[in-house]
Amino acid sequence: MEEKNMAYYLEDLNRVHNLSFEKLGEWKEKFPYAQAVHFLMAKKHQLEGFIDDMDIYHKASFYAVDRTFLQERMTRSETELGSLVEEAEDILEEEVEEIEEVVEVATSDSENIIVEEENEEVAIPIGDTDESENVDDTETLSDFASWINSLGDQSSESSESNQIKKKKKKKKKKQSKLAQKIEASVIKKDEIISEPLAQILAQQGHIEKAKLMYEKLSLIFPEKSSFFALQIEKIINSK
């Protein structure tokens, strides 16, 4: 049943809204290394707006067999992701406006009223805390966006690496076939290839056989190919 349920949510990512974290936890405990489980966990966090826990997303990419596929699935619901980012930006803008209003009120009051030191000390950390929270939120959004982009980078690197490996395999395969052809053309089963035999064949008038043997000797001993070429030329001229 677990596999069927996973497939149900994977077929339509909008259904992940109805998937509970409790159920995801059960799947994760039962299938700790399944990429589908880690992907659904990441997608659930994304749709719910929990983009601060980057460990969830890093695990999804770690267990993903195809990171291009993961990137597509994570960015598939673009309207949902876009609205999520817009909502976060609106909240940040509202918080900034509230901080500015508080600062303006505090400044105008200080000109007419003597404020006690305790009140001033309380007011300062509140403003600092809000600003630090805003910075953390923007950094979280940036981390999430960077993670999404990194999936594409890693996918392209993986693709390039696979292409290089395929080219190397093809090259080795071609070299292997070439070696087999040379070996087959040079030496047949129980065939004797030697320079003295080539000379005897030439002396007996078997010109073509002698020529063929010198050609095979040139392949076996490439360092003497010029010498064998000269012998072939002599045989041809002796006709």
PDB file of C-alpha atoms in Angstrom:
ATOM      1  CA  MET A   1       0.000   0.000   0.000  1.00  0.00           C
ATOM      2  CA  GLU A   2       2.832   2.409   0.755  1.00  0.00           C
ATOM      3  CA  GLU A   3       4.137   2.348  -2.830  1.00  0.00           C
ATOM      4  CA  LYS A   4       0.646   2.931  -4.236  1.00  0.00           C
ATOM      5  CA  ASN A   5       0.091   5.884  -1.919  1.00  0.00           C
ATOM      6  CA  MET A   6       3.412   7.437  -2.925  1.00  0.00           C
ATOM      7  CA  ALA A   7       2.531   7.076  -6.602  1.00  0.00           C
ATOM      8  CA  TYR A   8      -0.813   8.758  -5.925  1.00  0.00           C
ATOM      9  CA  TYR A   9       0.903  11.880  -4.601  1.00  0.00           C
ATOM     10  CA  LEU A  10       3.673  11.825  -7.209  1.00  0.00           C
ATOM     11  CA  GLU A  11       1.140  11.780 -10.073  1.00  0.00           C
ATOM     12  CA  ASP A  12      -0.387  15.088  -8.943  1.00  0.00           C
ATOM     13  CA  LEU A  13       1.746  17.326  -6.724  1.00  0.00           C
ATOM     14  CA  ASN A  14      -1.307  19.351  -5.674  1.00  0.00           C
ATOM     15  CA  ARG A  15      -2.334  16.307  -3.629  1.00  0.00           C
ATOM     16  CA  VAL A  16       0.753  16.795  -1.455  1.00  0.00           C
ATOM     17  CA  HIS A  17      -1.218  19.537   0.346  1.00  0.00           C
ATOM     18  CA  ASN A  18      -3.341  16.750   1.849  1.00  0.00           C
ATOM     19  CA  LEU A  19      -0.343  14.592   2.737  1.00  0.00           C
ATOM     20  CA  SER A  20       0.387  14.711   6.463  1.00  0.00           C
ATOM     21  CA  PHE A  21       3.844  15.095   7.967  1.00  0.00           C
ATOM     22  CA  GLU A  22       2.981  12.117  10.170  1.00  0.00           C
ATOM     23  CA  LYS A  23       2.516   9.883   7.113  1.00  0.00           C
ATOM     24  CA  LEU A  24       5.735  11.202   5.602  1.00  0.00           C
ATOM     25  CA  GLY A  25       7.521  10.389   8.844  1.00  0.00           C
ATOM     26  CA  GLU A  26       6.223   6.806   8.696  1.00  0.00           C
ATOM     27  CA  TRP A  27       7.461   6.412   5.117  1.00  0.00           C
ATOM     28  CA  LYS A  28      10.825   7.945   5.996  1.00  0.00           C
ATOM     29  CA  GLU A  29      11.263   5.537   8.904  1.00  0.00           C
ATOM     30  CA  LYS A  30      10.288   2.565   6.735  1.00  0.00           C
ATOM     31  CA  PHE A  31      12.160   3.647   3.573  1.00  0.00           C
ATOM     32  CA  PRO A  32      15.040   5.866   4.814  1.00  0.00           C
ATOM     33  CA  TYR A  33      16.934   5.751   1.513  1.00  0.00           C
ATOM     34  CA  ALA A  34      14.030   6.105  -0.939  1.00  0.00           C
ATOM     35  CA  GLN A  35      14.377   9.179  -3.165  1.00  0.00           C
ATOM     36  CA  ALA A  36      10.557   9.383  -3.552  1.00  0.00           C
ATOM     37  CA  VAL A  37      10.116   9.787   0.212  1.00  0.00           C
ATOM     38  CA  HIS A  38      12.746  12.528   0.501  1.00  0.00           C
ATOM     39  CA  PHE A  39      11.312  14.318  -2.540  1.00  0.00           C
ATOM     40  CA  LEU A  40       7.765  14.281  -1.099  1.00  0.00           C
ATOM     41  CA  MET A  41       9.133  15.529   2.229  1.00  0.00           C
ATOM     42  CA  ALA A  42      10.887  18.439   0.470  1.00  0.00           C
ATOM     43  CA  LYS A  43       7.842  19.217  -1.675  1.00  0.00           C
ATOM     44  CA  LYS A  44       5.566  19.212   1.384  1.00  0.00           C
ATOM     45  CA  HIS A  45       7.873  21.659   3.187  1.00  0.00           C
ATOM     46  CA  GLN A  46       7.994  23.864   0.086  1.00  0.00           C
ATOM     47  CA  LEU A  47       4.201  23.961  -0.380  1.00  0.00           C
ATOM     48  CA  GLU A  48       3.637  24.646   3.312  1.00  0.00           C
ATOM     49  CA  GLY A  49       6.149  27.504   3.213  1.00  0.00           C
ATOM     50  CA  PHE A  50       8.748  25.820   5.427  1.00  0.00           C
ATOM     51  CA  ILE A  51      11.826  26.841   3.454  1.00  0.00           C
ATOM     52  CA  ASP A  52      14.053  27.519   6.450  1.00  0.00           C
ATOM     53  CA  ASP A  53      15.073  23.897   7.052  1.00  0.00           C
ATOM     54  CA  MET A  54      17.587  23.441   4.230  1.00  0.00           C
ATOM     55  CA  ASP A  55      18.606  20.037   5.589  1.00  0.00           C
ATOM     56  CA  ILE A  56      15.346  18.615   4.187  1.00  0.00           C
ATOM     57  CA  TYR A  57      16.125  19.914   0.693  1.00  0.00           C
ATOM     58  CA  HIS A  58      19.776  18.869   0.764  1.00  0.00           C
ATOM     59  CA  LYS A  59      18.716  15.318   1.661  1.00  0.00           C
ATOM     60  CA  ALA A  60      16.270  15.303  -1.253  1.00  0.00           C
ATOM     61  CA  SER A  61      19.056  16.223  -3.691  1.00  0.00           C
ATOM     62  CA  PHE A  62      21.481  13.780  -2.034  1.00  0.00           C
ATOM     63  CA  TYR A  63      19.167  10.797  -2.526  1.00  0.00           C
ATOM     64  CA  ALA A  64      17.934  11.923  -5.969  1.00  0.00           C
ATOM     65  CA  VAL A  65      19.039   9.677  -8.813  1.00  0.00           C
ATOM     66  CA  ASP A  66      18.169  12.321 -11.438  1.00  0.00           C
ATOM     67  CA  ARG A  67      18.632  15.885 -10.156  1.00  0.00           C
ATOM     68  CA  THR A  68      17.220  17.380 -13.353  1.00  0.00           C
ATOM     69  CA  PHE A  69      13.988  15.531 -12.616  1.00  0.00           C
ATOM     70  CA  LEU A  70      14.086  16.777  -9.016  1.00  0.00           C
ATOM     71  CA  GLN A  71      14.543  20.386 -10.149  1.00  0.00           C
ATOM     72  CA  GLU A  72      11.598  20.120 -12.548  1.00  0.00           C
ATOM     73  CA  ARG A  73       9.345  18.632  -9.875  1.00  0.00           C
ATOM     74  CA  MET A  74      10.352  21.217  -7.290  1.00  0.00           C
ATOM     75  CA  THR A  75       9.644  24.094  -9.694  1.00  0.00           C
ATOM     76  CA  ARG A  76       6.626  22.548 -11.399  1.00  0.00           C
ATOM     77  CA  SER A  77       4.023  24.416  -9.288  1.00  0.00           C
ATOM     78  CA  GLU A  78       5.431  27.790 -10.265  1.00  0.00           C
ATOM     79  CA  THR A  79       2.279  29.717  -9.263  1.00  0.00           C
ATOM     80  CA  GLU A  80       2.443  28.249  -5.769  1.00  0.00           C
ATOM     81  CA  LEU A  81       6.141  28.980  -5.419  1.00  0.00           C
ATOM     82  CA  GLY A  82       5.698  32.488  -6.835  1.00  0.00           C
ATOM     83  CA  SER A  83       2.872  33.347  -4.454  1.00  0.00           C
ATOM     84  CA  LEU A  84       4.907  31.990  -1.550  1.00  0.00           C
ATOM     85  CA  VAL A  85       7.839  34.278  -2.350  1.00  0.00           C
ATOM     86  CA  GLU A  86       5.532  37.266  -2.913  1.00  0.00           C
ATOM     87  CA  GLU A  87       3.832  36.690   0.449  1.00  0.00           C
ATOM     88  CA  ALA A  88       7.202  36.534   2.199  1.00  0.00           C
ATOM     89  CA  GLU A  89       8.321  39.766   0.515  1.00  0.00           C
ATOM     90  CA  ASP A  90       5.041  41.501   1.486  1.00  0.00           C
ATOM     91  CA  ILE A  91       5.525  40.456   5.118  1.00  0.00           C
ATOM     92  CA  LEU A  92       9.086  41.799   5.095  1.00  0.00           C
ATOM     93  CA  GLU A  93       7.929  45.141   3.671  1.00  0.00           C
ATOM     94  CA  GLU A  94       5.193  45.433   6.317  1.00  0.00           C
ATOM     95  CA  GLU A  95       7.692  44.706   9.099  1.00  0.00           C
ATOM     96  CA  VAL A  96      10.111  47.318   7.744  1.00  0.00           C
ATOM     97  CA  GLU A  97       7.307  49.915   7.617  1.00  0.00           C
ATOM     98  CA  GLU A  98       6.316  49.128  11.213  1.00  0.00           C
ATOM     99  CA  ILE A  99       9.921  49.530  12.378  1.00  0.00           C
ATOM    100  CA  GLU A 100      10.209  52.876  10.602  1.00  0.00           C
ATOM    101  CA  GLU A 101       6.965  54.086  12.238  1.00  0.00           C
ATOM    102  CA  VAL A 102       8.236  53.086  15.689  1.00  0.00           C
ATOM    103  CA  VAL A 103      11.515  54.934  15.076  1.00  0.00           C
ATOM    104  CA  GLU A 104       9.682  58.086  13.921  1.00  0.00           C
ATOM    105  CA  VAL A 105       7.391  58.070  16.976  1.00  0.00           C
ATOM    106  CA  ALA A 106      10.317  57.542  19.341  1.00  0.00           C
ATOM    107  CA  THR A 107      12.245  60.413  17.712  1.00  0.00           C
ATOM    108  CA  SER A 108       9.356  62.889  17.895  1.00  0.00           C
ATOM    109  CA  ASP A 109       8.575  61.997  21.513  1.00  0.00           C
ATOM    110  CA  SER A 110      12.189  62.404  22.587  1.00  0.00           C
ATOM    111  CA  GLU A 111      12.142  66.052  21.499  1.00  0.00           C
ATOM    112  CA  ASN A 112       9.320  66.967  23.910  1.00  0.00           C
ATOM    113  CA  ILE A 113       9.427  64.308  26.626  1.00  0.00           C
ATOM    114  CA  ILE A 114      12.264  63.061  28.828  1.00  0.00           C
ATOM    115  CA  VAL A 115      12.206  59.273  28.433  1.00  0.00           C
ATOM    116  CA  GLU A 116      13.447  57.056  31.267  1.00  0.00           C
ATOM    117  CA  GLU A 117      16.608  55.027  30.593  1.00  0.00           C
ATOM    118  CA  GLU A 118      14.822  51.723  31.227  1.00  0.00           C
ATOM    119  CA  ASN A 119      12.281  52.427  28.459  1.00  0.00           C
ATOM    120  CA  GLU A 120      15.086  53.371  26.036  1.00  0.00           C
ATOM    121  CA  GLU A 121      16.966  50.160  26.786  1.00  0.00           C
ATOM    122  CA  VAL A 122      13.852  48.087  26.155  1.00  0.00           C
ATOM    123  CA  ALA A 123      13.023  49.859  22.869  1.00  0.00           C
ATOM    124  CA  ILE A 124      16.456  49.396  21.265  1.00  0.00           C
ATOM    125  CA  PRO A 125      16.708  45.559  21.338  1.00  0.00           C
ATOM    126  CA  ILE A 126      13.186  45.200  19.901  1.00  0.00           C
ATOM    127  CA  GLY A 127      14.203  47.098  16.769  1.00  0.00           C
ATOM    128  CA  ASP A 128      17.449  45.122  16.469  1.00  0.00           C
ATOM    129  CA  THR A 129      15.642  41.801  16.842  1.00  0.00           C
ATOM    130  CA  ASP A 130      13.153  42.601  14.065  1.00  0.00           C
ATOM    131  CA  GLU A 131      15.927  43.659  11.710  1.00  0.00           C
ATOM    132  CA  SER A 132      17.931  40.483  12.372  1.00  0.00           C
ATOM    133  CA  GLU A 133      14.822  38.384  11.745  1.00  0.00           C
ATOM    134  CA  ASN A 134      14.307  40.165   8.418  1.00  0.00           C
ATOM    135  CA  VAL A 135      17.902  39.444   7.416  1.00  0.00           C
ATOM    136  CA  ASP A 136      17.497  35.782   8.348  1.00  0.00           C
ATOM    137  CA  ASP A 137      14.303  35.518   6.267  1.00  0.00           C
ATOM    138  CA  THR A 138      15.936  36.995   3.174  1.00  0.00           C
ATOM    139  CA  GLU A 139      18.948  34.733   3.639  1.00  0.00           C
ATOM    140  CA  THR A 140      16.604  31.721   3.906  1.00  0.00           C
ATOM    141  CA  LEU A 141      14.900  32.649   0.645  1.00  0.00           C
ATOM    142  CA  SER A 142      18.297  33.115  -0.967  1.00  0.00           C
ATOM    143  CA  ASP A 143      19.511  29.728   0.304  1.00  0.00           C
ATOM    144  CA  PHE A 144      16.416  28.006  -1.060  1.00  0.00           C
ATOM    145  CA  ALA A 145      16.764  29.694  -4.465  1.00  0.00           C
ATOM    146  CA  SER A 146      20.466  28.813  -4.550  1.00  0.00           C
ATOM    147  CA  TRP A 147      19.626  25.190  -3.803  1.00  0.00           C
ATOM    148  CA  ILE A 148      17.105  25.090  -6.678  1.00  0.00           C
ATOM    149  CA  ASN A 149      19.693  26.578  -9.042  1.00  0.00           C
ATOM    150  CA  SER A 150      22.393  24.191  -7.843  1.00  0.00           C
ATOM    151  CA  LEU A 151      20.273  21.245  -8.968  1.00  0.00           C
ATOM    152  CA  GLY A 152      20.552  22.483 -12.541  1.00  0.00           C
ATOM    153  CA  ASP A 153      24.311  23.034 -12.208  1.00  0.00           C
ATOM    154  CA  GLN A 154      24.872  19.576 -10.772  1.00  0.00           C
ATOM    155  CA  SER A 155      22.650  18.039 -13.443  1.00  0.00           C
ATOM    156  CA  SER A 156      24.612  19.677 -16.258  1.00  0.00           C
ATOM    157  CA  GLU A 157      27.897  18.577 -14.687  1.00  0.00           C
ATOM    158  CA  SER A 158      26.557  15.036 -14.372  1.00  0.00           C
ATOM    159  CA  SER A 159      25.352  15.136 -17.978  1.00  0.00           C
ATOM    160  CA  GLU A 160      28.748  16.373 -19.210  1.00  0.00           C
ATOM    161  CA  SER A 161      30.500  13.693 -17.173  1.00  0.00           C
ATOM    162  CA  ASN A 162      28.246  11.001 -18.656  1.00  0.00           C
ATOM    163  CA  GLN A 163      28.906  12.272 -22.177  1.00  0.00           C
ATOM    164  CA  ILE A 164      32.678  12.158 -21.599  1.00  0.00           C
ATOM    165  CA  LYS A 165      32.406   8.596 -20.269  1.00  0.00           C
ATOM    166  CA  LYS A 166      30.318   7.547 -23.290  1.00  0.00           C
ATOM    167  CA  LYS A 167      32.881   9.054 -25.681  1.00  0.00           C
ATOM    168  CA  LYS A 168      35.714   7.207 -23.916  1.00  0.00           C
ATOM    169  CA  LYS A 169      33.786   3.922 -24.100  1.00  0.00           C
ATOM    170  CA  LYS A 170      33.089   4.421 -27.819  1.00  0.00           C
ATOM    171  CA  LYS A 171      36.768   5.209 -28.438  1.00  0.00           C
ATOM    172  CA  LYS A 172      37.911   2.090 -26.576  1.00  0.00           C
ATOM    173  CA  LYS A 173      35.330   0.011 -28.438  1.00  0.00           C
ATOM    174  CA  LYS A 174      36.568   1.298 -31.813  1.00  0.00           C
ATOM    175  CA  GLN A 175      40.193   0.646 -30.838  1.00  0.00           C
ATOM    176  CA  SER A 176      39.287  -2.871 -29.708  1.00  0.00           C
ATOM    177  CA  LYS A 177      37.477  -3.615 -32.983  1.00  0.00           C
ATOM    178  CA  LEU A 178      40.401  -2.234 -34.992  1.00  0.00           C
ATOM    179  CA  ALA A 179      42.847  -4.437 -33.089  1.00  0.00           C
ATOM    180  CA  GLN A 180      40.633  -7.472 -33.707  1.00  0.00           C
ATOM    181  CA  LYS A 181      40.471  -6.720 -37.444  1.00  0.00           C
ATOM    182  CA  ILE A 182      44.251  -6.327 -37.671  1.00  0.00           C
ATOM    183  CA  GLU A 183      44.819  -9.549 -35.768  1.00  0.00           C
ATOM    184  CA  ALA A 184      42.304 -11.422 -37.932  1.00  0.00           C
ATOM    185  CA  SER A 185      43.804 -10.093 -41.157  1.00  0.00           C
ATOM    186  CA  VAL A 186      47.403 -10.768 -40.123  1.00  0.00           C
ATOM    187  CA  ILE A 187      47.272 -14.227 -38.577  1.00  0.00           C
ATOM    188  CA  LYS A 188      44.820 -16.975 -39.362  1.00  0.00           C
ATOM    189  CA  LYS A 189      44.584 -20.185 -37.404  1.00  0.00           C
ATOM    190  CA  ASP A 190      47.715 -22.346 -37.737  1.00  0.00           C
ATOM    191  CA  GLU A 191      49.221 -19.851 -40.228  1.00  0.00           C
ATOM    192  CA  ILE A 192      52.983 -19.306 -40.183  1.00  0.00           C
ATOM    193  CA  ILE A 193      54.185 -15.751 -40.765  1.00  0.00           C
ATOM    194  CA  SER A 194      57.917 -15.269 -41.168  1.00  0.00           C
ATOM    195  CA  GLU A 195      60.415 -13.345 -43.273  1.00  0.00           C
ATOM    196  CA  PRO A 196      62.260 -16.479 -44.537  1.00  0.00           C
ATOM    197  CA  LEU A 197      58.938 -17.965 -45.676  1.00  0.00           C
ATOM    198  CA  ALA A 198      58.141 -14.763 -47.580  1.00  0.00           C
ATOM    199  CA  GLN A 199      61.534 -15.007 -49.315  1.00  0.00           C
ATOM    200  CA  ILE A 200      60.918 -18.664 -50.268  1.00  0.00           C
ATOM    201  CA  LEU A 201      57.472 -17.818 -51.682  1.00  0.00           C
ATOM    202  CA  ALA A 202      59.015 -15.032 -53.752  1.00  0.00           C
ATOM    203  CA  GLN A 203      61.768 -17.343 -55.060  1.00  0.00           C
ATOM    204  CA  GLN A 204      59.207 -20.011 -56.017  1.00  0.00           C
ATOM    205  CA  GLY A 205      57.220 -17.451 -58.014  1.00  0.00           C
ATOM    206  CA  HIS A 206      54.288 -17.121 -55.595  1.00  0.00           C
ATOM    207  CA  ILE A 207      54.360 -13.340 -55.970  1.00  0.00           C
ATOM    208  CA  GLU A 208      50.932 -12.509 -54.497  1.00  0.00           C
ATOM    209  CA  LYS A 209      51.417 -14.798 -51.486  1.00  0.00           C
ATOM    210  CA  ALA A 210      54.874 -13.352 -50.832  1.00  0.00           C
ATOM    211  CA  LYS A 211      53.561  -9.808 -51.171  1.00  0.00           C
ATOM    212  CA  LEU A 212      50.688 -10.563 -48.770  1.00  0.00           C
ATOM    213  CA  MET A 213      53.074 -12.068 -46.225  1.00  0.00           C
ATOM    214  CA  TYR A 214      55.364  -9.015 -46.334  1.00  0.00           C
ATOM    215  CA  GLU A 215      52.291  -6.804 -45.765  1.00  0.00           C
ATOM    216  CA  LYS A 216      51.350  -8.873 -42.714  1.00  0.00           C
ATOM    217  CA  LEU A 217      54.920  -8.703 -41.453  1.00  0.00           C
ATOM    218  CA  SER A 218      54.741  -4.899 -41.769  1.00  0.00           C
ATOM    219  CA  LEU A 219      51.721  -4.878 -39.460  1.00  0.00           C
ATOM    220  CA  ILE A 220      53.382  -7.200 -36.952  1.00  0.00           C
ATOM    221  CA  PHE A 221      56.735  -5.374 -37.045  1.00  0.00           C
ATOM    222  CA  PRO A 222      55.943  -1.723 -37.907  1.00  0.00           C
ATOM    223  CA  GLU A 223      59.543  -0.686 -37.153  1.00  0.00           C
ATOM    224  CA  LYS A 224      60.635  -2.722 -40.237  1.00  0.00           C
ATOM    225  CA  SER A 225      57.772  -1.607 -42.468  1.00  0.00           C
ATOM    226  CA  SER A 226      60.090   0.374 -44.778  1.00  0.00           C
ATOM    227  CA  PHE A 227      62.270  -2.727 -45.296  1.00  0.00           C
ATOM    228  CA  PHE A 228      59.253  -4.908 -46.078  1.00  0.00           C
ATOM    229  CA  ALA A 229      57.916  -2.246 -48.456  1.00  0.00           C
ATOM    230  CA  LEU A 230      61.230  -2.395 -50.314  1.00  0.00           C
ATOM    231  CA  GLN A 231      60.966  -6.203 -50.585  1.00  0.00           C
ATOM    232  CA  ILE A 232      57.441  -5.891 -51.977  1.00  0.00           C
ATOM    233  CA  GLU A 233      58.695  -3.388 -54.552  1.00  0.00           C
ATOM    234  CA  LYS A 234      61.475  -5.818 -55.600  1.00  0.00           C
ATOM    235  CA  ILE A 235      58.953  -8.648 -55.990  1.00  0.00           C
ATOM    236  CA  ILE A 236      56.675  -6.535 -58.173  1.00  0.00           C
ATOM    237  CA  ASN A 237      59.585  -5.391 -60.360  1.00  0.00           C
ATOM    238  CA  SER A 238      60.798  -8.972 -60.784  1.00  0.00           C
ATOM    239  CA  LYS A 239      57.614 -10.015 -62.589  1.00  0.00           C
TER     240      LYS A 239
END
